Amino acid sequence: MAYVRVDRAVKFFPREDGSEMLVLDGVSFDAKEHGITCLLGPSGCGKSTLLNAIAGLEKLDQGEIEFRVPGSTLHPTSHIPDLPARSPKLGYVFQDPRLLNWKRVEDNLVFAFKGMKIPRESWQGRLEKYLSLVGLLSFRKQYPLYLSGGMRQRVGLARGLAIEPEILLMDEPFSKLDQLTARQLRQDTVDICARLGQTTMLVTHDVEEAAYMGDRVVIFSSRPAHILEVVDNPLEATERDLDDLAFIRFKKRLLQTVLKLVDQEGV
Ligand SMILES: Nc1ncnc2c1ncn2[C@@H]1O[C@H](COP(=O)(O)OP(=O)(O)O)[C@@H](O)[C@H]1O
Ligand SMILES: [Mg+2]
């Protein structure tokens, strides 16, 4: 459906003293088509910067983000303006769901539909489908401020999915939720993504979250970020159970890999 390749991405940000800070130092990896690719790395290493570059919100200084989407030529598309092929349709779920509090739940989705120029005839069907998927159909007329943090994040997820993106980007969407809410929402998100089959990239600093959600885990170094290793999950989404031995083994292996790599880097 949609393929994403990050190729030698380099990004500098200006410091206050006028010097340049290197944030992305040649980041390269392929996202797993149809699956969830977790971008795992320490805070401040440049994960959000990379996700923003994929979304076209931030410009790279060097390197490319390549997309291959249905309807484009065999050549990958990219953000370089003179390449002809179309850009993929992207959904973005933020750490803070960024809802419009003066609009009802369903109107928050409609706002996204309007922004994406989605035909009015399909609004009703999409509202029902995606609010049901996240378990919030009966709250469609509610205002966000009356919802719990977990429910607000579910609205953010429904809004990201309802535009039917080819690529869904999620930036630490569960990190502000309490443990039990986050656990349930991770499970629901994995189920929903497996069902819908879009290509998803999820930023996290949490090894357990990466092991549980990622079909592929891309391990970032600390800043300036480069990729230390790419690990494919040996367990299918349906086989992952936080209390199961096979899962615990994989989580442990991932943690050991991260610790070993970080140690080798001398960080
Ligand atoms: N717009 C910006 N201008 C200057 N520095 C920035 C900007 N955005 C992020 N940074 C800096 O770049 C580094 C990486 O940030 P970020 O990508 O948000 O990290 P992460 O998401 O991995 O925690 C941080 O040191 C951050 O302060
Ligand atoms: Mg971030």
PDB file of C-alpha atoms and ligand atoms in Angstrom:
ATOM      1  CA  MET A   1       0.000   0.000   0.000  1.00  0.00           C
ATOM      2  CA  ALA A   2       2.542   2.593   1.043  1.00  0.00           C
ATOM      3  CA  TYR A   3       6.232   2.287   1.483  1.00  0.00           C
ATOM      4  CA  VAL A   4       8.441   4.711   3.394  1.00  0.00           C
ATOM      5  CA  ARG A   5      12.212   4.870   3.277  1.00  0.00           C
ATOM      6  CA  VAL A   6      14.312   7.343   5.188  1.00  0.00           C
ATOM      7  CA  ASP A   7      17.635   7.774   3.440  1.00  0.00           C
ATOM      8  CA  ARG A   8      20.602   9.480   5.118  1.00  0.00           C
ATOM      9  CA  ALA A   9      18.482  12.149   6.793  1.00  0.00           C
ATOM     10  CA  VAL A  10      20.499  15.057   8.177  1.00  0.00           C
ATOM     11  CA  LYS A  11      19.015  17.952  10.140  1.00  0.00           C
ATOM     12  CA  PHE A  12      20.589  20.898  11.944  1.00  0.00           C
ATOM     13  CA  PHE A  13      18.800  23.338  14.232  1.00  0.00           C
ATOM     14  CA  PRO A  14      20.194  26.769  15.012  1.00  0.00           C
ATOM     15  CA  ARG A  15      21.333  27.308  18.603  1.00  0.00           C
ATOM     16  CA  GLU A  16      20.712  30.590  20.413  1.00  0.00           C
ATOM     17  CA  ASP A  17      24.381  31.563  20.059  1.00  0.00           C
ATOM     18  CA  GLY A  18      24.048  31.289  16.288  1.00  0.00           C
ATOM     19  CA  SER A  19      25.930  27.979  15.971  1.00  0.00           C
ATOM     20  CA  GLU A  20      24.279  24.896  14.488  1.00  0.00           C
ATOM     21  CA  MET A  21      23.221  21.822  16.425  1.00  0.00           C
ATOM     22  CA  LEU A  22      23.285  18.514  14.580  1.00  0.00           C
ATOM     23  CA  VAL A  23      20.106  16.582  15.430  1.00  0.00           C
ATOM     24  CA  LEU A  24      19.830  13.908  12.725  1.00  0.00           C
ATOM     25  CA  ASP A  25      23.167  12.521  11.638  1.00  0.00           C
ATOM     26  CA  GLY A  26      22.460  10.377   8.582  1.00  0.00           C
ATOM     27  CA  VAL A  27      19.352   8.460   9.681  1.00  0.00           C
ATOM     28  CA  SER A  28      18.418   5.617   7.317  1.00  0.00           C
ATOM     29  CA  PHE A  29      15.820   2.850   7.610  1.00  0.00           C
ATOM     30  CA  ASP A  30      12.806   1.318   5.878  1.00  0.00           C
ATOM     31  CA  ALA A  31       9.409   1.302   7.537  1.00  0.00           C
ATOM     32  CA  LYS A  32       7.474  -1.938   7.509  1.00  0.00           C
ATOM     33  CA  GLU A  33       4.780  -1.798   4.875  1.00  0.00           C
ATOM     34  CA  HIS A  34       1.276  -2.308   6.380  1.00  0.00           C
ATOM     35  CA  GLY A  35       2.786  -2.772   9.825  1.00  0.00           C
ATOM     36  CA  ILE A  36       3.839  -0.641  12.767  1.00  0.00           C
ATOM     37  CA  THR A  37       7.424   0.592  12.846  1.00  0.00           C
ATOM     38  CA  CYS A  38       8.456   1.914  16.253  1.00  0.00           C
ATOM     39  CA  LEU A  39      11.110   4.606  16.385  1.00  0.00           C
ATOM     40  CA  LEU A  40      12.703   3.929  19.773  1.00  0.00           C
ATOM     41  CA  GLY A  41      15.223   6.306  21.292  1.00  0.00           C
ATOM     42  CA  PRO A  42      16.054   8.507  24.268  1.00  0.00           C
ATOM     43  CA  SER A  43      14.313  11.842  24.817  1.00  0.00           C
ATOM     44  CA  GLY A  44      15.763  14.679  22.809  1.00  0.00           C
ATOM     45  CA  CYS A  45      17.513  12.471  20.240  1.00  0.00           C
ATOM     46  CA  GLY A  46      15.505  13.750  17.267  1.00  0.00           C
ATOM     47  CA  LYS A  47      12.588  11.314  16.869  1.00  0.00           C
ATOM     48  CA  SER A  48       9.896  13.988  16.618  1.00  0.00           C
ATOM     49  CA  THR A  49      12.085  15.987  14.265  1.00  0.00           C
ATOM     50  CA  LEU A  50      12.274  12.985  11.969  1.00  0.00           C
ATOM     51  CA  LEU A  51       8.530  12.323  12.188  1.00  0.00           C
ATOM     52  CA  ASN A  52       7.890  15.962  11.317  1.00  0.00           C
ATOM     53  CA  ALA A  53      10.214  15.653   8.342  1.00  0.00           C
ATOM     54  CA  ILE A  54       8.245  12.607   7.168  1.00  0.00           C
ATOM     55  CA  ALA A  55       5.033  14.627   7.558  1.00  0.00           C
ATOM     56  CA  GLY A  56       6.582  17.436   5.498  1.00  0.00           C
ATOM     57  CA  LEU A  57       6.388  19.836   8.465  1.00  0.00           C
ATOM     58  CA  GLU A  58      10.149  20.113   8.786  1.00  0.00           C
ATOM     59  CA  LYS A  59      12.696  20.265   5.978  1.00  0.00           C
ATOM     60  CA  LEU A  60      15.775  18.061   5.991  1.00  0.00           C
ATOM     61  CA  ASP A  61      19.177  19.631   5.329  1.00  0.00           C
ATOM     62  CA  GLN A  62      20.369  16.504   3.537  1.00  0.00           C
ATOM     63  CA  GLY A  63      18.953  13.119   2.622  1.00  0.00           C
ATOM     64  CA  GLU A  64      15.518  12.078   1.508  1.00  0.00           C
ATOM     65  CA  ILE A  65      12.228  10.697   2.633  1.00  0.00           C
ATOM     66  CA  GLU A  66      10.998   8.401  -0.086  1.00  0.00           C
ATOM     67  CA  PHE A  67       7.439   7.203  -0.472  1.00  0.00           C
ATOM     68  CA  ARG A  68       5.936   4.667  -2.771  1.00  0.00           C
ATOM     69  CA  VAL A  69       2.183   4.857  -2.869  1.00  0.00           C
ATOM     70  CA  PRO A  70      -0.485   3.395  -5.144  1.00  0.00           C
ATOM     71  CA  GLY A  71      -1.066   5.551  -8.165  1.00  0.00           C
ATOM     72  CA  SER A  72       2.492   6.818  -8.286  1.00  0.00           C
ATOM     73  CA  THR A  73       5.174   5.649 -10.661  1.00  0.00           C
ATOM     74  CA  LEU A  74       7.641   2.971  -9.673  1.00  0.00           C
ATOM     75  CA  HIS A  75      10.031   5.760  -8.758  1.00  0.00           C
ATOM     76  CA  PRO A  76       9.736   6.758  -5.164  1.00  0.00           C
ATOM     77  CA  THR A  77       8.175  10.107  -4.495  1.00  0.00           C
ATOM     78  CA  SER A  78       9.772  12.504  -2.088  1.00  0.00           C
ATOM     79  CA  HIS A  79       9.418  15.985  -0.698  1.00  0.00           C
ATOM     80  CA  ILE A  80      11.696  17.288  -3.405  1.00  0.00           C
ATOM     81  CA  PRO A  81       9.203  19.499  -5.244  1.00  0.00           C
ATOM     82  CA  ASP A  82      10.142  18.717  -8.821  1.00  0.00           C
ATOM     83  CA  LEU A  83       9.484  14.985  -8.589  1.00  0.00           C
ATOM     84  CA  PRO A  84       6.183  14.273 -10.310  1.00  0.00           C
ATOM     85  CA  ALA A  85       4.523  11.533  -8.272  1.00  0.00           C
ATOM     86  CA  ARG A  86       1.870  12.304  -5.682  1.00  0.00           C
ATOM     87  CA  SER A  87       2.477  12.496  -1.932  1.00  0.00           C
ATOM     88  CA  PRO A  88       0.918   9.907   0.340  1.00  0.00           C
ATOM     89  CA  LYS A  89      -2.078  10.716   2.507  1.00  0.00           C
ATOM     90  CA  LEU A  90      -0.773  11.130   6.060  1.00  0.00           C
ATOM     91  CA  GLY A  91      -2.512  10.971   9.432  1.00  0.00           C
ATOM     92  CA  TYR A  92      -0.828  12.369  12.536  1.00  0.00           C
ATOM     93  CA  VAL A  93      -1.600  11.469  16.151  1.00  0.00           C
ATOM     94  CA  PHE A  94       0.160  13.753  18.628  1.00  0.00           C
ATOM     95  CA  GLN A  95       1.269  13.227  22.214  1.00  0.00           C
ATOM     96  CA  ASP A  96      -1.302  15.771  23.274  1.00  0.00           C
ATOM     97  CA  PRO A  97      -4.356  15.001  21.118  1.00  0.00           C
ATOM     98  CA  ARG A  98      -4.774  18.700  20.149  1.00  0.00           C
ATOM     99  CA  LEU A  99      -8.554  18.578  20.032  1.00  0.00           C
ATOM    100  CA  LEU A 100     -10.728  21.637  19.521  1.00  0.00           C
ATOM    101  CA  ASN A 101     -12.444  21.850  22.893  1.00  0.00           C
ATOM    102  CA  TRP A 102     -15.316  24.010  21.638  1.00  0.00           C
ATOM    103  CA  LYS A 103     -16.270  21.366  19.078  1.00  0.00           C
ATOM    104  CA  ARG A 104     -18.049  18.101  19.813  1.00  0.00           C
ATOM    105  CA  VAL A 105     -16.148  14.853  19.332  1.00  0.00           C
ATOM    106  CA  GLU A 106     -17.724  14.240  15.919  1.00  0.00           C
ATOM    107  CA  ASP A 107     -17.068  17.823  14.826  1.00  0.00           C
ATOM    108  CA  ASN A 108     -13.397  17.383  15.623  1.00  0.00           C
ATOM    109  CA  LEU A 109     -13.367  14.622  13.017  1.00  0.00           C
ATOM    110  CA  VAL A 110     -15.426  16.684  10.592  1.00  0.00           C
ATOM    111  CA  PHE A 111     -12.877  19.478  10.968  1.00  0.00           C
ATOM    112  CA  ALA A 112     -10.201  17.048   9.741  1.00  0.00           C
ATOM    113  CA  PHE A 113     -12.490  15.884   6.893  1.00  0.00           C
ATOM    114  CA  LYS A 114     -12.883  19.464   5.712  1.00  0.00           C
ATOM    115  CA  GLY A 115      -9.141  20.027   5.923  1.00  0.00           C
ATOM    116  CA  MET A 116      -8.533  16.930   3.793  1.00  0.00           C
ATOM    117  CA  LYS A 117     -11.385  17.802   1.394  1.00  0.00           C
ATOM    118  CA  ILE A 118     -13.124  14.498   2.059  1.00  0.00           C
ATOM    119  CA  PRO A 119     -16.492  14.371   0.275  1.00  0.00           C
ATOM    120  CA  ARG A 120     -19.428  15.160   2.538  1.00  0.00           C
ATOM    121  CA  GLU A 121     -21.311  11.970   1.538  1.00  0.00           C
ATOM    122  CA  SER A 122     -18.751   9.820   3.314  1.00  0.00           C
ATOM    123  CA  TRP A 123     -18.610  11.815   6.567  1.00  0.00           C
ATOM    124  CA  GLN A 124     -21.415   9.976   8.365  1.00  0.00           C
ATOM    125  CA  GLY A 125     -20.104   6.511   7.487  1.00  0.00           C
ATOM    126  CA  ARG A 126     -16.594   7.419   8.516  1.00  0.00           C
ATOM    127  CA  LEU A 127     -17.707   8.976  11.806  1.00  0.00           C
ATOM    128  CA  GLU A 128     -19.553   5.810  12.703  1.00  0.00           C
ATOM    129  CA  LYS A 129     -16.793   3.472  11.582  1.00  0.00           C
ATOM    130  CA  TYR A 130     -13.862   5.161  13.289  1.00  0.00           C
ATOM    131  CA  LEU A 131     -15.599   6.288  16.476  1.00  0.00           C
ATOM    132  CA  SER A 132     -16.848   2.691  16.850  1.00  0.00           C
ATOM    133  CA  LEU A 133     -13.358   1.316  16.275  1.00  0.00           C
ATOM    134  CA  VAL A 134     -12.002   3.364  19.181  1.00  0.00           C
ATOM    135  CA  GLY A 135     -15.083   2.609  21.296  1.00  0.00           C
ATOM    136  CA  LEU A 136     -16.449   6.147  21.427  1.00  0.00           C
ATOM    137  CA  LEU A 137     -19.488   6.142  19.174  1.00  0.00           C
ATOM    138  CA  SER A 138     -21.838   6.869  22.072  1.00  0.00           C
ATOM    139  CA  PHE A 139     -19.726   9.914  22.955  1.00  0.00           C
ATOM    140  CA  ARG A 140     -19.933  11.489  19.524  1.00  0.00           C
ATOM    141  CA  LYS A 141     -21.967  14.481  20.752  1.00  0.00           C
ATOM    142  CA  GLN A 142     -19.782  15.064  23.815  1.00  0.00           C
ATOM    143  CA  TYR A 143     -17.293  17.913  24.204  1.00  0.00           C
ATOM    144  CA  PRO A 144     -13.634  16.863  24.694  1.00  0.00           C
ATOM    145  CA  LEU A 145     -13.305  18.565  28.081  1.00  0.00           C
ATOM    146  CA  TYR A 146     -15.844  16.136  29.519  1.00  0.00           C
ATOM    147  CA  LEU A 147     -13.757  13.143  28.469  1.00  0.00           C
ATOM    148  CA  SER A 148     -10.899  11.441  30.320  1.00  0.00           C
ATOM    149  CA  GLY A 149      -7.331  11.715  29.024  1.00  0.00           C
ATOM    150  CA  GLY A 150      -7.537   8.237  27.531  1.00  0.00           C
ATOM    151  CA  MET A 151     -10.800   9.015  25.768  1.00  0.00           C
ATOM    152  CA  ARG A 152      -9.395  12.250  24.367  1.00  0.00           C
ATOM    153  CA  GLN A 153      -6.452  10.315  23.013  1.00  0.00           C
ATOM    154  CA  ARG A 154      -8.930   7.863  21.447  1.00  0.00           C
ATOM    155  CA  VAL A 155     -10.590  10.804  19.687  1.00  0.00           C
ATOM    156  CA  GLY A 156      -7.145  11.824  18.411  1.00  0.00           C
ATOM    157  CA  LEU A 157      -6.625   8.304  17.114  1.00  0.00           C
ATOM    158  CA  ALA A 158     -10.067   8.188  15.470  1.00  0.00           C
ATOM    159  CA  ARG A 159      -9.386  11.537  13.807  1.00  0.00           C
ATOM    160  CA  GLY A 160      -6.004  10.329  12.547  1.00  0.00           C
ATOM    161  CA  LEU A 161      -7.554   7.149  11.148  1.00  0.00           C
ATOM    162  CA  ALA A 162     -10.781   8.632   9.786  1.00  0.00           C
ATOM    163  CA  ILE A 163      -9.042  10.459   6.982  1.00  0.00           C
ATOM    164  CA  GLU A 164      -8.000   6.938   5.912  1.00  0.00           C
ATOM    165  CA  PRO A 165      -4.299   7.692   5.695  1.00  0.00           C
ATOM    166  CA  GLU A 166      -1.881   5.555   3.769  1.00  0.00           C
ATOM    167  CA  ILE A 167       0.670   6.401   6.429  1.00  0.00           C
ATOM    168  CA  LEU A 168      -0.193   7.026  10.070  1.00  0.00           C
ATOM    169  CA  LEU A 169       2.351   8.888  12.199  1.00  0.00           C
ATOM    170  CA  MET A 170       2.065   8.695  15.985  1.00  0.00           C
ATOM    171  CA  ASP A 171       4.291  10.656  18.358  1.00  0.00           C
ATOM    172  CA  GLU A 172       4.372   9.187  21.894  1.00  0.00           C
ATOM    173  CA  PRO A 173       0.563   9.093  21.985  1.00  0.00           C
ATOM    174  CA  PHE A 174       0.307   7.150  25.260  1.00  0.00           C
ATOM    175  CA  SER A 175       3.099   8.706  27.294  1.00  0.00           C
ATOM    176  CA  LYS A 176       0.859  11.059  29.259  1.00  0.00           C
ATOM    177  CA  LEU A 177      -1.724   8.415  30.182  1.00  0.00           C
ATOM    178  CA  ASP A 178      -1.858   6.361  33.355  1.00  0.00           C
ATOM    179  CA  GLN A 179      -0.420   2.863  33.080  1.00  0.00           C
ATOM    180  CA  LEU A 180      -3.660   0.902  32.802  1.00  0.00           C
ATOM    181  CA  THR A 181      -5.232   3.285  30.295  1.00  0.00           C
ATOM    182  CA  ALA A 182      -2.055   3.267  28.218  1.00  0.00           C
ATOM    183  CA  ARG A 183      -1.940  -0.530  28.293  1.00  0.00           C
ATOM    184  CA  GLN A 184      -5.506  -0.845  27.015  1.00  0.00           C
ATOM    185  CA  LEU A 185      -5.004   1.800  24.370  1.00  0.00           C
ATOM    186  CA  ARG A 186      -1.818   0.140  23.086  1.00  0.00           C
ATOM    187  CA  GLN A 187      -3.654  -3.128  22.716  1.00  0.00           C
ATOM    188  CA  ASP A 188      -6.596  -1.485  20.942  1.00  0.00           C
ATOM    189  CA  THR A 189      -4.270   0.460  18.640  1.00  0.00           C
ATOM    190  CA  VAL A 190      -2.362  -2.674  17.646  1.00  0.00           C
ATOM    191  CA  ASP A 191      -5.664  -4.462  16.886  1.00  0.00           C
ATOM    192  CA  ILE A 192      -7.050  -1.521  14.902  1.00  0.00           C
ATOM    193  CA  CYS A 193      -3.860  -1.027  12.884  1.00  0.00           C
ATOM    194  CA  ALA A 194      -3.670  -4.751  12.087  1.00  0.00           C
ATOM    195  CA  ARG A 195      -7.269  -4.596  10.898  1.00  0.00           C
ATOM    196  CA  LEU A 196      -6.915  -1.480   8.757  1.00  0.00           C
ATOM    197  CA  GLY A 197      -3.434  -2.273   7.475  1.00  0.00           C
ATOM    198  CA  GLN A 198      -2.051   1.212   6.876  1.00  0.00           C
ATOM    199  CA  THR A 199       1.687   1.756   7.265  1.00  0.00           C
ATOM    200  CA  THR A 200       2.263   3.190  10.733  1.00  0.00           C
ATOM    201  CA  MET A 201       5.267   4.846  12.376  1.00  0.00           C
ATOM    202  CA  LEU A 202       5.163   5.280  16.115  1.00  0.00           C
ATOM    203  CA  VAL A 203       7.686   7.271  18.129  1.00  0.00           C
ATOM    204  CA  THR A 204       8.425   6.042  21.641  1.00  0.00           C
ATOM    205  CA  HIS A 205      11.123   6.047  24.325  1.00  0.00           C
ATOM    206  CA  ASP A 206       9.541   3.021  26.028  1.00  0.00           C
ATOM    207  CA  VAL A 207      11.127  -0.381  25.316  1.00  0.00           C
ATOM    208  CA  GLU A 208       8.056  -2.345  26.394  1.00  0.00           C
ATOM    209  CA  GLU A 209       5.789  -0.239  24.199  1.00  0.00           C
ATOM    210  CA  ALA A 210       8.122  -0.782  21.233  1.00  0.00           C
ATOM    211  CA  ALA A 211       8.264  -4.542  21.858  1.00  0.00           C
ATOM    212  CA  TYR A 212       4.497  -4.750  22.172  1.00  0.00           C
ATOM    213  CA  MET A 213       3.481  -2.477  19.307  1.00  0.00           C
ATOM    214  CA  GLY A 214       6.296  -2.691  16.788  1.00  0.00           C
ATOM    215  CA  ASP A 215       6.361  -5.154  13.936  1.00  0.00           C
ATOM    216  CA  ARG A 216       9.722  -3.493  13.435  1.00  0.00           C
ATOM    217  CA  VAL A 217      11.738  -1.535  15.989  1.00  0.00           C
ATOM    218  CA  VAL A 218      14.257   1.052  14.812  1.00  0.00           C
ATOM    219  CA  ILE A 219      16.712   1.885  17.600  1.00  0.00           C
ATOM    220  CA  PHE A 220      17.989   5.479  17.605  1.00  0.00           C
ATOM    221  CA  SER A 221      21.218   6.629  19.258  1.00  0.00           C
ATOM    222  CA  SER A 222      21.186   9.688  21.482  1.00  0.00           C
ATOM    223  CA  ARG A 223      21.633  13.037  19.725  1.00  0.00           C
ATOM    224  CA  PRO A 224      22.895  13.445  17.078  1.00  0.00           C
ATOM    225  CA  ALA A 225      20.667  10.561  16.038  1.00  0.00           C
ATOM    226  CA  HIS A 226      21.741   7.724  13.846  1.00  0.00           C
ATOM    227  CA  ILE A 227      20.284   4.240  13.682  1.00  0.00           C
ATOM    228  CA  LEU A 228      21.949   1.698  15.950  1.00  0.00           C
ATOM    229  CA  GLU A 229      19.934  -1.324  14.855  1.00  0.00           C
ATOM    230  CA  VAL A 230      16.684  -2.418  13.232  1.00  0.00           C
ATOM    231  CA  VAL A 231      14.967  -5.343  14.953  1.00  0.00           C
ATOM    232  CA  ASP A 232      11.973  -7.170  13.489  1.00  0.00           C
ATOM    233  CA  ASN A 233       9.517  -8.524  16.026  1.00  0.00           C
ATOM    234  CA  PRO A 234       9.502 -12.340  15.954  1.00  0.00           C
ATOM    235  CA  LEU A 235       5.921 -12.324  17.275  1.00  0.00           C
ATOM    236  CA  GLU A 236       2.861 -11.503  15.207  1.00  0.00           C
ATOM    237  CA  ALA A 237       0.624  -8.789  16.621  1.00  0.00           C
ATOM    238  CA  THR A 238      -1.930 -11.399  17.693  1.00  0.00           C
ATOM    239  CA  GLU A 239       0.724 -13.413  19.537  1.00  0.00           C
ATOM    240  CA  ARG A 240       1.906 -10.569  21.764  1.00  0.00           C
ATOM    241  CA  ASP A 241       0.786 -10.836  25.342  1.00  0.00           C
ATOM    242  CA  LEU A 242       2.514  -8.758  28.028  1.00  0.00           C
ATOM    243  CA  ASP A 243       2.429 -11.664  30.473  1.00  0.00           C
ATOM    244  CA  ASP A 244       3.481 -14.364  28.040  1.00  0.00           C
ATOM    245  CA  LEU A 245       6.977 -15.795  28.218  1.00  0.00           C
ATOM    246  CA  ALA A 246       7.711 -15.407  24.484  1.00  0.00           C
ATOM    247  CA  PHE A 247       6.843 -11.718  24.715  1.00  0.00           C
ATOM    248  CA  ILE A 248       8.856 -11.195  27.893  1.00  0.00           C
ATOM    249  CA  ARG A 249      11.857 -12.841  26.198  1.00  0.00           C
ATOM    250  CA  PHE A 250      11.617 -10.512  23.211  1.00  0.00           C
ATOM    251  CA  LYS A 251      11.236  -7.454  25.419  1.00  0.00           C
ATOM    252  CA  LYS A 252      14.303  -8.517  27.392  1.00  0.00           C
ATOM    253  CA  ARG A 253      16.289  -9.091  24.219  1.00  0.00           C
ATOM    254  CA  LEU A 254      15.293  -5.672  22.912  1.00  0.00           C
ATOM    255  CA  LEU A 255      16.248  -4.013  26.190  1.00  0.00           C
ATOM    256  CA  GLN A 256      19.599  -5.821  26.216  1.00  0.00           C
ATOM    257  CA  THR A 257      20.215  -4.743  22.628  1.00  0.00           C
ATOM    258  CA  VAL A 258      19.467  -1.127  23.501  1.00  0.00           C
ATOM    259  CA  LEU A 259      21.690  -1.220  26.587  1.00  0.00           C
ATOM    260  CA  LYS A 260      24.535  -2.936  24.761  1.00  0.00           C
ATOM    261  CA  LEU A 261      24.408  -0.491  21.868  1.00  0.00           C
ATOM    262  CA  VAL A 262      24.209   2.522  24.137  1.00  0.00           C
ATOM    263  CA  ASP A 263      27.149   1.148  26.110  1.00  0.00           C
ATOM    264  CA  GLN A 264      29.206   0.647  22.934  1.00  0.00           C
ATOM    265  CA  GLU A 265      28.485   4.222  21.952  1.00  0.00           C
ATOM    266  CA  GLY A 266      29.962   5.319  25.271  1.00  0.00           C
ATOM    267  CA  VAL A 267      26.942   7.425  26.121  1.00  0.00           C
TER     268      VAL A 267
HETATM  269  N1  LIG B   1      12.362  23.963  16.040  1.00  0.00           N
HETATM  270  C1  LIG B   1      13.469  23.708  16.764  1.00  0.00           C
HETATM  271  N2  LIG B   1      14.454  24.632  16.887  1.00  0.00           N
HETATM  272  C2  LIG B   1      15.570  24.376  17.604  1.00  0.00           C
HETATM  273  N3  LIG B   1      15.810  23.204  18.223  1.00  0.00           N
HETATM  274  C3  LIG B   1      14.872  22.255  18.146  1.00  0.00           C
HETATM  275  C4  LIG B   1      13.650  22.443  17.408  1.00  0.00           C
HETATM  276  N4  LIG B   1      12.904  21.307  17.501  1.00  0.00           N
HETATM  277  C5  LIG B   1      13.626  20.447  18.241  1.00  0.00           C
HETATM  278  N5  LIG B   1      14.797  21.005  18.631  1.00  0.00           N
HETATM  279  C6  LIG B   1      15.857  20.350  19.417  1.00  0.00           C
HETATM  280  O1  LIG B   1      16.263  19.195  18.689  1.00  0.00           O
HETATM  281  C7  LIG B   1      16.530  18.119  19.558  1.00  0.00           C
HETATM  282  C8  LIG B   1      15.659  16.924  19.171  1.00  0.00           C
HETATM  283  O2  LIG B   1      14.310  17.224  19.467  1.00  0.00           O
HETATM  284  P1  LIG B   1      13.115  16.198  19.216  1.00  0.00           P
HETATM  285  O3  LIG B   1      13.124  15.776  17.805  1.00  0.00           O
HETATM  286  O4  LIG B   1      11.885  16.838  19.723  1.00  0.00           O
HETATM  287  O5  LIG B   1      13.556  14.973  20.148  1.00  0.00           O
HETATM  288  P2  LIG B   1      12.708  13.684  20.627  1.00  0.00           P
HETATM  289  O6  LIG B   1      11.392  13.704  19.933  1.00  0.00           O
HETATM  290  O7  LIG B   1      13.565  12.512  20.269  1.00  0.00           O
HETATM  291  O8  LIG B   1      12.573  13.808  22.113  1.00  0.00           O
HETATM  292  C9  LIG B   1      16.263  18.630  20.970  1.00  0.00           C
HETATM  293  O9  LIG B   1      17.492  19.027  21.534  1.00  0.00           O
HETATM  294  C10 LIG B   1      15.376  19.827  20.746  1.00  0.00           C
HETATM  295  O10 LIG B   1      15.535  20.762  21.769  1.00  0.00           O
HETATM  296 MG    MG B   2       9.492  13.909  20.754  1.00  0.00          MG
END
